mmCIF file of C-alpha atoms in Angstrom:
data_model
loop_
_atom_site.group_PDB
_atom_site.id
_atom_site.type_symbol
_atom_site.label_atom_id
_atom_site.label_comp_id
_atom_site.label_asym_id
_atom_site.label_seq_id
_atom_site.Cartn_x
_atom_site.Cartn_y
_atom_site.Cartn_z
ATOM 1 C CA UNK A 232 -1.298 34.107 68.726
ATOM 2 C CA UNK A 233 -0.076 34.942 65.539
ATOM 3 C CA UNK A 234 -2.530 33.796 62.147
ATOM 4 C CA UNK A 235 -0.974 30.275 60.893
ATOM 5 C CA UNK A 236 -0.239 31.918 57.691
ATOM 6 C CA UNK A 237 1.911 34.551 59.050
ATOM 7 C CA UNK A 238 3.858 31.844 61.186
ATOM 8 C CA UNK A 239 4.425 29.832 58.030
ATOM 9 C CA UNK A 240 5.861 32.700 56.408
ATOM 10 C CA UNK A 241 8.281 33.547 59.386
ATOM 11 C CA UNK A 242 9.109 29.977 59.571
ATOM 12 C CA UNK A 243 10.054 29.634 55.762
ATOM 13 C CA UNK A 244 12.189 32.820 55.788
ATOM 14 C CA UNK A 245 14.393 31.151 58.633
ATOM 15 C CA UNK A 246 14.638 27.954 56.530
ATOM 16 C CA UNK A 247 15.768 30.105 53.628
ATOM 17 C CA UNK A 248 18.442 31.957 55.565
ATOM 18 C CA UNK A 249 19.546 28.724 56.994
ATOM 19 C CA UNK A 250 19.855 27.062 53.841
ATOM 20 C CA UNK A 251 22.644 29.579 52.702
ATOM 21 C CA UNK A 252 24.872 29.050 55.474
ATOM 22 C CA UNK A 253 24.559 25.519 57.363
ATOM 23 C CA UNK A 254 23.448 21.966 56.202
ATOM 24 C CA UNK A 255 19.902 20.960 57.696
ATOM 25 C CA UNK A 256 20.208 17.553 57.323
ATOM 26 C CA UNK A 257 21.919 15.010 59.578
ATOM 27 C CA UNK A 258 23.420 11.911 57.167
ATOM 28 C CA UNK A 259 23.242 8.456 58.711
ATOM 29 C CA UNK A 260 26.658 7.573 57.803
ATOM 30 C CA UNK A 261 29.897 9.788 57.838
ATOM 31 C CA UNK A 262 30.814 11.191 54.222
ATOM 32 C CA UNK A 263 33.992 8.950 53.047
ATOM 33 C CA UNK A 264 36.879 11.487 52.624
ATOM 34 C CA UNK A 265 38.863 10.150 49.635
ATOM 35 C CA UNK A 266 37.381 10.056 46.062
ATOM 36 C CA UNK A 267 37.671 6.567 45.771
ATOM 37 C CA UNK A 268 35.977 5.849 48.741
ATOM 38 C CA UNK A 269 33.005 8.251 47.837
ATOM 39 C CA UNK A 270 33.056 6.333 44.658
ATOM 40 C CA UNK A 271 32.774 3.018 45.789
ATOM 41 C CA UNK A 272 30.092 4.362 48.742
ATOM 42 C CA UNK A 273 27.734 5.284 45.646
ATOM 43 C CA UNK A 274 28.143 2.232 43.846
ATOM 44 C CA UNK A 275 27.168 0.441 47.085
ATOM 45 C CA UNK A 276 24.054 2.753 47.714
ATOM 46 C CA UNK A 277 23.372 2.359 44.245
ATOM 47 C CA UNK A 278 23.211 -1.499 44.506
ATOM 48 C CA UNK A 279 21.304 -1.527 47.744
ATOM 49 C CA UNK A 280 18.830 0.856 46.361
ATOM 50 C CA UNK A 281 18.190 -1.930 43.400
ATOM 51 C CA UNK A 282 18.075 -4.489 45.804
ATOM 52 C CA UNK A 283 15.648 -2.909 48.464
ATOM 53 C CA UNK A 284 13.083 -1.426 45.878
ATOM 54 C CA UNK A 285 11.521 -4.511 45.365
ATOM 55 C CA UNK A 286 11.021 -5.457 48.697
ATOM 56 C CA UNK A 287 8.607 -2.686 49.421
ATOM 57 C CA UNK A 288 10.899 -1.544 52.456
ATOM 58 C CA UNK A 289 10.213 2.110 52.414
ATOM 59 C CA UNK A 290 11.842 3.144 55.472
ATOM 60 C CA UNK A 291 15.304 1.668 53.891
ATOM 61 C CA UNK A 292 14.924 2.917 50.514
ATOM 62 C CA UNK A 293 14.210 6.357 52.019
ATOM 63 C CA UNK A 294 17.590 6.068 54.255
ATOM 64 C CA UNK A 295 19.646 4.781 51.217
ATOM 65 C CA UNK A 296 18.462 7.744 48.581
ATOM 66 C CA UNK A 297 19.430 10.238 51.380
ATOM 67 C CA UNK A 298 22.575 8.726 51.846
ATOM 68 C CA UNK A 299 23.555 8.621 48.042
ATOM 69 C CA UNK A 300 22.210 12.131 47.637
ATOM 70 C CA UNK A 301 24.455 13.342 50.308
ATOM 71 C CA UNK A 302 27.478 11.840 47.983
ATOM 72 C CA UNK A 303 25.932 12.705 44.933
ATOM 73 C CA UNK A 304 26.329 16.143 42.757
ATOM 74 C CA UNK A 305 23.430 18.706 43.219
ATOM 75 C CA UNK A 306 21.709 17.567 39.906
ATOM 76 C CA UNK A 307 21.618 14.026 40.982
ATOM 77 C CA UNK A 308 20.861 14.695 44.278
ATOM 78 C CA UNK A 309 18.158 16.794 43.411
ATOM 79 C CA UNK A 310 16.246 13.857 41.314
ATOM 80 C CA UNK A 311 16.863 11.658 44.674
ATOM 81 C CA UNK A 312 15.571 14.113 47.046
ATOM 82 C CA UNK A 313 12.328 14.537 44.998
ATOM 83 C CA UNK A 314 11.950 10.708 44.898
ATOM 84 C CA UNK A 315 12.569 10.543 48.564
ATOM 85 C CA UNK A 316 9.590 13.494 48.893
ATOM 86 C CA UNK A 317 7.313 11.494 46.634
ATOM 87 C CA UNK A 318 8.063 8.194 48.409
ATOM 88 C CA UNK A 319 7.563 9.893 52.016
ATOM 89 C CA UNK A 320 4.423 11.634 50.863
ATOM 90 C CA UNK A 321 2.457 8.666 49.644
ATOM 91 C CA UNK A 322 3.327 6.776 52.861
ATOM 92 C CA UNK A 323 2.313 9.198 55.144
ATOM 93 C CA UNK A 324 6.103 9.957 56.847
ATOM 94 C CA UNK A 325 5.676 13.438 57.379
ATOM 95 C CA UNK A 326 9.126 13.699 59.142
ATOM 96 C CA UNK A 327 11.180 11.826 56.416
ATOM 97 C CA UNK A 328 9.326 14.169 54.018
ATOM 98 C CA UNK A 329 10.103 17.461 55.782
ATOM 99 C CA UNK A 330 13.863 16.188 56.232
ATOM 100 C CA UNK A 331 13.917 15.409 52.523
ATOM 101 C CA UNK A 332 12.110 18.577 51.258
ATOM 102 C CA UNK A 333 14.838 20.724 53.444
ATOM 103 C CA UNK A 334 17.639 19.187 51.845
ATOM 104 C CA UNK A 335 16.132 19.584 48.441
ATOM 105 C CA UNK A 336 15.614 23.325 49.279
ATOM 106 C CA UNK A 337 19.370 23.391 50.056
ATOM 107 C CA UNK A 338 20.321 21.604 46.878
ATOM 108 C CA UNK A 339 18.446 24.024 44.645
ATOM 109 C CA UNK A 340 19.824 27.204 46.605
ATOM 110 C CA UNK A 341 23.128 25.440 45.779
ATOM 111 C CA UNK A 342 22.429 25.173 42.057
ATOM 112 C CA UNK A 343 21.208 28.780 42.067
ATOM 113 C CA UNK A 344 17.607 28.106 41.871
ATOM 114 C CA UNK A 345 16.602 30.357 44.620
ATOM 115 C CA UNK A 346 12.983 30.790 43.315
ATOM 116 C CA UNK A 347 12.382 26.936 43.626
ATOM 117 C CA UNK A 348 14.230 26.664 47.042
ATOM 118 C CA UNK A 349 12.181 29.687 48.689
ATOM 119 C CA UNK A 350 9.128 27.629 47.416
ATOM 120 C CA UNK A 351 10.374 24.541 48.769
ATOM 121 C CA UNK A 352 11.364 26.407 51.783
ATOM 122 C CA UNK A 353 7.417 27.672 51.932
ATOM 123 C CA UNK A 354 6.348 24.446 51.416
ATOM 124 C CA UNK A 355 8.230 22.899 54.139
ATOM 125 C CA UNK A 356 6.992 25.532 56.434
ATOM 126 C CA UNK A 357 3.635 24.954 55.671
ATOM 127 C CA UNK A 358 4.063 21.319 55.963
ATOM 128 C CA UNK A 359 5.498 21.574 58.866
ATOM 129 C CA UNK A 360 3.063 23.938 60.351
ATOM 130 C CA UNK A 361 0.243 21.293 59.164
ATOM 131 C CA UNK A 362 2.259 18.459 60.843
ATOM 132 C CA UNK A 363 2.346 20.757 64.211
ATOM 133 C CA UNK A 364 -1.205 21.343 63.948
ATOM 134 C CA UNK A 365 -2.126 17.780 63.848
ATOM 135 C CA UNK A 366 0.420 17.414 66.617
ATOM 136 C CA UNK A 367 -1.367 19.759 68.688
ATOM 137 C CA UNK A 368 -4.565 18.067 68.484
ATOM 138 C CA UNK A 369 -2.772 15.219 70.370
ATOM 139 C CA UNK A 370 -0.849 17.179 72.500
ATOM 140 C CA UNK A 371 -2.523 20.821 72.801
ATOM 141 C CA UNK A 372 0.860 22.222 74.435
ATOM 142 C CA UNK A 373 2.455 22.673 71.281
ATOM 143 C CA UNK A 374 0.449 25.281 69.680
ATOM 144 C CA UNK A 375 1.396 27.851 72.376
ATOM 145 C CA UNK A 376 4.829 27.250 72.112
ATOM 146 C CA UNK A 377 5.208 27.628 68.191
ATOM 147 C CA UNK A 378 3.074 30.905 68.542
ATOM 148 C CA UNK A 379 5.345 31.865 71.178
ATOM 149 C CA UNK A 380 8.632 31.174 69.046
ATOM 150 C CA UNK A 381 7.221 32.715 65.887
ATOM 151 C CA UNK A 382 6.631 35.992 68.010
ATOM 152 C CA UNK A 383 10.070 35.934 69.372
ATOM 153 C CA UNK A 384 11.482 35.532 65.712
ATOM 154 C CA UNK A 385 8.667 38.313 63.995
ATOM 155 C CA UNK A 386 11.145 41.331 64.750
ATOM 156 C CA UNK A 387 14.390 39.913 63.565
ATOM 157 C CA UNK A 388 12.977 38.465 60.259
ATOM 158 C CA UNK A 389 10.871 41.510 59.115
ATOM 159 C CA UNK A 390 14.202 42.503 56.961
ATOM 160 C CA UNK A 391 14.453 39.250 55.340
ATOM 161 C CA UNK A 392 10.519 39.047 54.584
ATOM 162 C CA UNK A 393 10.876 42.368 52.601
ATOM 163 C CA UNK A 394 13.638 40.500 50.702
ATOM 164 C CA UNK A 395 11.804 37.662 50.018
ATOM 165 C CA UNK A 396 8.879 39.496 48.991
ATOM 166 C CA UNK A 397 10.800 41.638 46.463
ATOM 167 C CA UNK A 398 12.363 38.602 45.037
ATOM 168 C CA UNK A 399 8.749 37.033 44.911
ATOM 169 C CA UNK A 400 7.325 39.958 42.948
ATOM 170 C CA UNK A 401 10.349 39.934 40.850
ATOM 171 C CA UNK A 402 9.568 36.362 39.737
ATOM 172 C CA UNK A 403 5.821 37.007 39.436
ATOM 173 C CA UNK A 404 6.449 39.511 37.067
ATOM 174 C CA UNK A 405 8.935 37.041 34.981
ATOM 175 C CA UNK A 406 6.397 34.457 35.188
ATOM 176 C CA UNK A 407 3.898 37.001 33.719
ATOM 177 C CA UNK A 408 6.144 37.659 30.742
ATOM 178 C CA UNK A 409 6.307 34.283 30.060
ATOM 179 C CA UNK A 410 2.758 33.489 29.877
ATOM 180 C CA UNK A 411 2.289 36.397 27.629
ATOM 181 C CA UNK A 412 4.866 34.651 25.252
ATOM 182 C CA UNK A 413 3.311 31.402 25.603
ATOM 183 C CA UNK A 414 -0.436 32.445 25.160
ATOM 184 C CA UNK A 415 0.572 34.409 21.895
ATOM 185 C CA UNK A 416 2.376 31.176 20.718
ATOM 186 C CA UNK A 417 -0.751 29.403 21.709
ATOM 187 C CA UNK A 418 -2.801 32.176 19.514
ATOM 188 C CA UNK A 419 -0.689 31.130 16.607
ATOM 189 C CA UNK A 420 -0.747 27.761 17.027
ATOM 190 C CA UNK A 421 -4.261 27.588 16.938
ATOM 191 C CA UNK A 422 -4.774 30.108 13.792
ATOM 192 C CA UNK A 423 -2.355 27.475 12.100
ATOM 193 C CA UNK A 424 -4.603 24.514 12.951
ATOM 194 C CA UNK A 425 -7.872 26.353 11.792
ATOM 195 C CA UNK A 426 -6.088 27.283 8.797
ATOM 196 C CA UNK A 427 -5.098 23.396 8.182
ATOM 197 C CA UNK A 428 -8.900 22.649 9.124
ATOM 198 C CA UNK A 429 -10.036 24.661 6.322
ATOM 199 C CA UNK A 430 -7.731 23.125 3.861
ATOM 200 C CA UNK A 431 -8.572 19.601 4.826
ATOM 201 C CA UNK A 432 -12.208 20.402 4.306
ATOM 202 C CA UNK A 433 -11.742 22.072 0.675
ATOM 203 C CA UNK A 434 -9.662 18.942 0.000
ATOM 204 C CA UNK A 435 -12.580 16.704 1.157
ATOM 205 C CA UNK A 436 -14.851 18.669 -0.613
ATOM 206 C CA UNK A 437 -13.221 18.499 -3.683
ATOM 207 C CA UNK A 438 -12.649 14.782 -3.400
ATOM 208 C CA UNK A 439 -16.582 14.387 -2.408
ATOM 209 C CA UNK A 440 -17.637 16.374 -5.709
ATOM 210 C CA UNK A 441 -15.030 14.047 -7.942
ATOM 211 C CA UNK A 442 -16.489 10.971 -5.946
ATOM 212 C CA UNK A 443 -19.997 11.911 -6.842
ATOM 213 C CA UNK A 444 -19.007 12.841 -10.412
ATOM 214 C CA UNK A 445 -17.833 9.193 -10.846
ATOM 215 C CA UNK A 446 -20.918 7.539 -9.117
ATOM 216 C CA UNK A 447 -22.913 9.686 -11.648
ATOM 217 C CA UNK A 448 -21.066 8.212 -14.338
ATOM 218 C CA UNK A 449 -21.398 5.048 -12.895
ATOM 219 C CA UNK A 450 -24.670 5.217 -12.704
ATOM 220 C CA UNK A 451 -24.858 6.338 -16.605
ATOM 221 C CA UNK A 452 -23.193 3.110 -17.401
ATOM 222 C CA UNK A 453 -25.375 0.926 -15.533
ATOM 223 C CA UNK A 454 -28.356 2.664 -17.169
ATOM 224 C CA UNK A 455 -27.356 2.062 -20.508
ATOM 225 C CA UNK A 456 -26.511 -1.745 -19.943
ATOM 226 C CA UNK A 457 -29.999 -2.222 -18.380
ATOM 227 C CA UNK A 458 -31.408 -0.653 -21.797
ATOM 228 C CA UNK A 459 -29.366 -2.788 -23.736
ATOM 229 C CA UNK A 460 -30.454 -5.968 -21.794
ATOM 230 C CA UNK A 461 -33.881 -4.822 -22.036
ATOM 231 C CA UNK A 462 -33.660 -4.004 -25.715
ATOM 232 C CA UNK A 463 -32.168 -7.813 -26.184
ATOM 233 C CA UNK A 464 -35.509 -9.013 -24.176
ATOM 234 C CA UNK A 465 -37.644 -7.245 -26.441
ATOM 235 C CA UNK A 466 -36.087 -7.828 -29.582
ATOM 236 C CA UNK A 467 -36.000 -12.014 -28.824
ATOM 237 C CA UNK A 468 -40.152 -11.337 -27.986
ATOM 238 C CA UNK A 469 -40.959 -10.070 -31.628
ATOM 239 C CA UNK A 470 -38.613 -12.269 -33.323
ATOM 240 C CA UNK A 471 -40.599 -14.641 -35.895
ATOM 241 C CA UNK A 472 -41.357 -18.122 -34.265
ATOM 242 C CA UNK A 473 -39.412 -20.803 -36.178
ATOM 243 C CA UNK A 474 -41.288 -24.104 -36.242
ATOM 244 C CA UNK A 475 -38.715 -26.240 -34.456
ATOM 245 C CA UNK A 476 -37.235 -29.046 -36.706
ATOM 246 C CA UNK A 477 -37.323 -32.370 -34.944
ATOM 247 C CA UNK A 478 -33.891 -34.111 -34.119
ATOM 248 C CA UNK A 479 -33.254 -37.591 -32.859
ATOM 249 C CA UNK A 480 -31.732 -37.382 -29.167
ATOM 250 C CA UNK A 481 -28.339 -38.559 -29.117
ATOM 251 C CA UNK A 482 -27.089 -41.761 -27.939
ATOM 252 C CA UNK A 483 -25.445 -40.261 -24.590
ATOM 253 C CA UNK A 484 -26.149 -36.606 -23.717
ATOM 254 C CA UNK A 485 -23.891 -34.370 -21.257
ATOM 255 C CA UNK A 486 -25.552 -32.290 -19.251
ATOM 256 C CA UNK A 487 -24.564 -28.316 -20.147
ATOM 257 C CA UNK A 488 -24.254 -26.092 -17.331
ATOM 258 C CA UNK A 489 -26.644 -22.957 -17.561
ATOM 259 C CA UNK A 490 -24.760 -19.790 -18.730
ATOM 260 C CA UNK A 491 -24.326 -17.504 -15.431
ATOM 261 C CA UNK A 492 -26.576 -14.654 -15.261
ATOM 262 C CA UNK A 493 -24.727 -11.715 -15.122
ATOM 263 C CA UNK A 494 -25.980 -8.822 -12.548
ATOM 264 C CA UNK A 495 -25.783 -5.669 -14.675
ATOM 265 C CA UNK A 496 -24.343 -3.641 -11.228
ATOM 266 C CA UNK A 497 -21.607 -6.137 -10.668
ATOM 267 C CA UNK A 498 -20.799 -5.887 -14.316
ATOM 268 C CA UNK A 499 -20.972 -1.938 -14.175
ATOM 269 C CA UNK A 500 -18.822 -1.931 -10.888
ATOM 270 C CA UNK A 501 -16.146 -4.446 -12.575
ATOM 271 C CA UNK A 502 -15.699 -2.727 -15.669
ATOM 272 C CA UNK A 503 -14.948 0.447 -13.756
ATOM 273 C CA UNK A 504 -12.816 -0.564 -10.904
ATOM 274 C CA UNK A 505 -11.119 -3.714 -12.336
ATOM 275 C CA UNK A 506 -8.590 -2.103 -14.831
ATOM 276 C CA UNK A 507 -7.237 0.447 -11.603
ATOM 277 C CA UNK A 508 -7.036 -2.582 -9.583
ATOM 278 C CA UNK A 509 -5.182 -4.695 -12.009
ATOM 279 C CA UNK A 510 -2.703 -2.124 -12.510
ATOM 280 C CA UNK A 511 -2.167 -1.653 -8.876
ATOM 281 C CA UNK A 512 -1.755 -5.572 -8.480
ATOM 282 C CA UNK A 513 0.664 -5.351 -11.275
ATOM 283 C CA UNK A 514 2.678 -2.636 -9.309
ATOM 284 C CA UNK A 515 2.829 -4.531 -6.051
ATOM 285 C CA UNK A 516 3.963 -7.442 -7.882
ATOM 286 C CA UNK A 517 6.779 -5.780 -9.333
ATOM 287 C CA UNK A 518 7.733 -4.448 -5.892
ATOM 288 C CA UNK A 519 7.626 -7.879 -4.421
ATOM 289 C CA UNK A 520 4.814 -6.579 -2.061
ATOM 290 C CA UNK A 521 2.819 -9.643 -1.805
ATOM 291 C CA UNK A 522 0.572 -8.504 1.102
ATOM 292 C CA UNK A 523 -1.033 -5.878 -1.238
ATOM 293 C CA UNK A 524 -1.293 -8.246 -4.121
ATOM 294 C CA UNK A 525 -3.367 -10.531 -1.793
ATOM 295 C CA UNK A 526 -5.644 -7.997 -0.592
ATOM 296 C CA UNK A 527 -6.146 -6.766 -4.261
ATOM 297 C CA UNK A 528 -7.086 -10.201 -5.048
ATOM 298 C CA UNK A 529 -9.258 -10.324 -2.011
ATOM 299 C CA UNK A 530 -11.053 -7.442 -3.383
ATOM 300 C CA UNK A 531 -11.892 -8.767 -6.693
ATOM 301 C CA UNK A 532 -12.682 -12.068 -5.809
ATOM 302 C CA UNK A 533 -16.518 -11.389 -5.352
ATOM 303 C CA UNK A 534 -16.928 -9.967 -8.432
ATOM 304 C CA UNK A 535 -14.745 -12.441 -10.669
ATOM 305 C CA UNK A 536 -16.786 -15.456 -9.227
ATOM 306 C CA UNK A 537 -20.091 -14.146 -11.000
ATOM 307 C CA UNK A 538 -18.130 -14.199 -14.415
ATOM 308 C CA UNK A 539 -16.335 -17.184 -13.902
ATOM 309 C CA UNK A 540 -17.033 -19.589 -10.380
ATOM 310 C CA UNK A 541 -13.799 -21.567 -11.458
ATOM 311 C CA UNK A 542 -11.804 -18.616 -10.488
ATOM 312 C CA UNK A 543 -12.835 -19.186 -6.909
ATOM 313 C CA UNK A 544 -10.126 -21.807 -6.125
ATOM 314 C CA UNK A 545 -7.748 -19.527 -8.222
ATOM 315 C CA UNK A 546 -8.174 -16.460 -5.987
ATOM 316 C CA UNK A 547 -8.421 -18.880 -2.592
ATOM 317 C CA UNK A 548 -4.813 -20.206 -3.406
ATOM 318 C CA UNK A 549 -3.426 -16.853 -4.097
ATOM 319 C CA UNK A 550 -4.800 -15.477 -0.494
ATOM 320 C CA UNK A 551 -4.135 -18.103 1.581
ATOM 321 C CA UNK A 552 -1.501 -17.559 4.313
ATOM 322 C CA UNK A 553 1.946 -18.536 3.163
ATOM 323 C CA UNK A 554 0.917 -18.598 -0.525
ATOM 324 C CA UNK A 555 4.081 -16.424 -1.610
ATOM 325 C CA UNK A 556 6.440 -18.897 0.036
ATOM 326 C CA UNK A 557 6.126 -21.219 -2.665
ATOM 327 C CA UNK A 558 7.491 -19.198 -5.599
ATOM 328 C CA UNK A 559 6.875 -21.369 -8.880
ATOM 329 C CA UNK A 560 3.367 -21.833 -7.704
ATOM 330 C CA UNK A 561 2.472 -18.505 -6.637
ATOM 331 C CA UNK A 562 4.118 -17.217 -9.996
ATOM 332 C CA UNK A 563 2.187 -19.409 -12.007
ATOM 333 C CA UNK A 564 -1.392 -18.722 -10.323
ATOM 334 C CA UNK A 565 -0.636 -14.540 -10.474
ATOM 335 C CA UNK A 566 -0.157 -15.362 -14.399
ATOM 336 C CA UNK A 567 -3.215 -17.245 -14.673
ATOM 337 C CA UNK A 568 -5.190 -14.686 -12.321
ATOM 338 C CA UNK A 569 -3.828 -11.775 -14.623
ATOM 339 C CA UNK A 570 -4.740 -13.380 -17.666
ATOM 340 C CA UNK A 571 -8.092 -14.238 -16.465
ATOM 341 C CA UNK A 572 -8.797 -10.523 -15.204
ATOM 342 C CA UNK A 573 -7.339 -9.313 -18.919
ATOM 343 C CA UNK A 574 -9.846 -11.917 -20.740
ATOM 344 C CA UNK A 575 -13.147 -10.971 -18.841
ATOM 345 C CA UNK A 576 -12.189 -7.342 -19.457
ATOM 346 C CA UNK A 577 -11.535 -8.002 -23.117
#
């Protein structure tokens, strides 16, 4: 008994020869003769496929695609046969899969894709052998019959086997050349990527150094503000005590809210960042970018309320959804906001 691999190779060669001389798949219905009839049959098959696919009827879907492929051009037929192969393979329909693969191999050979046709024929032979082996487990008589037929065909197919081997070697050499080309291309791509990463790291390092410098400047400004506040406290401590002058209380005294105690850190950050953000806000407002204007106001709000709590309501009106729709109120609020920020920076 010949080895299974040798039998598969012989069967594949038989399929390759037969693909160039005759059709390997019988159609379910006769092919129309006139171009009008062929066109009408194609449209009907397409409509039937669209109507059948949602129902999940795999057998009908396969039959309609095989019939449509027989009437279509080789390129469209190849796509349809590939769909049938996928449907049959996913539902364990071995016979339909083999028929579709045979027709696909014939179509590839017709389009001049001999390597793909040979590969499909090899795959058909392998799948046929696997299916035959499975059937042999159920009915053991088939294995001997397959081996006997393979032995009878061995001598007549030796020449074709050599031709197929030479063709395969040629394709392998071409594949090696393509692999070398793509390998060089991949190396070049990796080199460019590494160079890009290095440039990005250098730019990030420069930006990090600039940020550190800004942080150091901010710390210096903060230290200066703290020293100034401490000096004021010391001057108040050493100031001479003046005896209070007794003044009669007024008839009605209005409660005066205590002055807001400013956090030196917040004040330093505000004076450092607010000018740039105000310029960004004005630029966005001039361009009509209301969303960016609202984002800038939202980032300034926590600092502004420390200076003037009454600005919280103004910021809330500006940042609420749909505020820009009321143009008159929006422009008035924005003018008031810019004046308030400018006043606090003065």
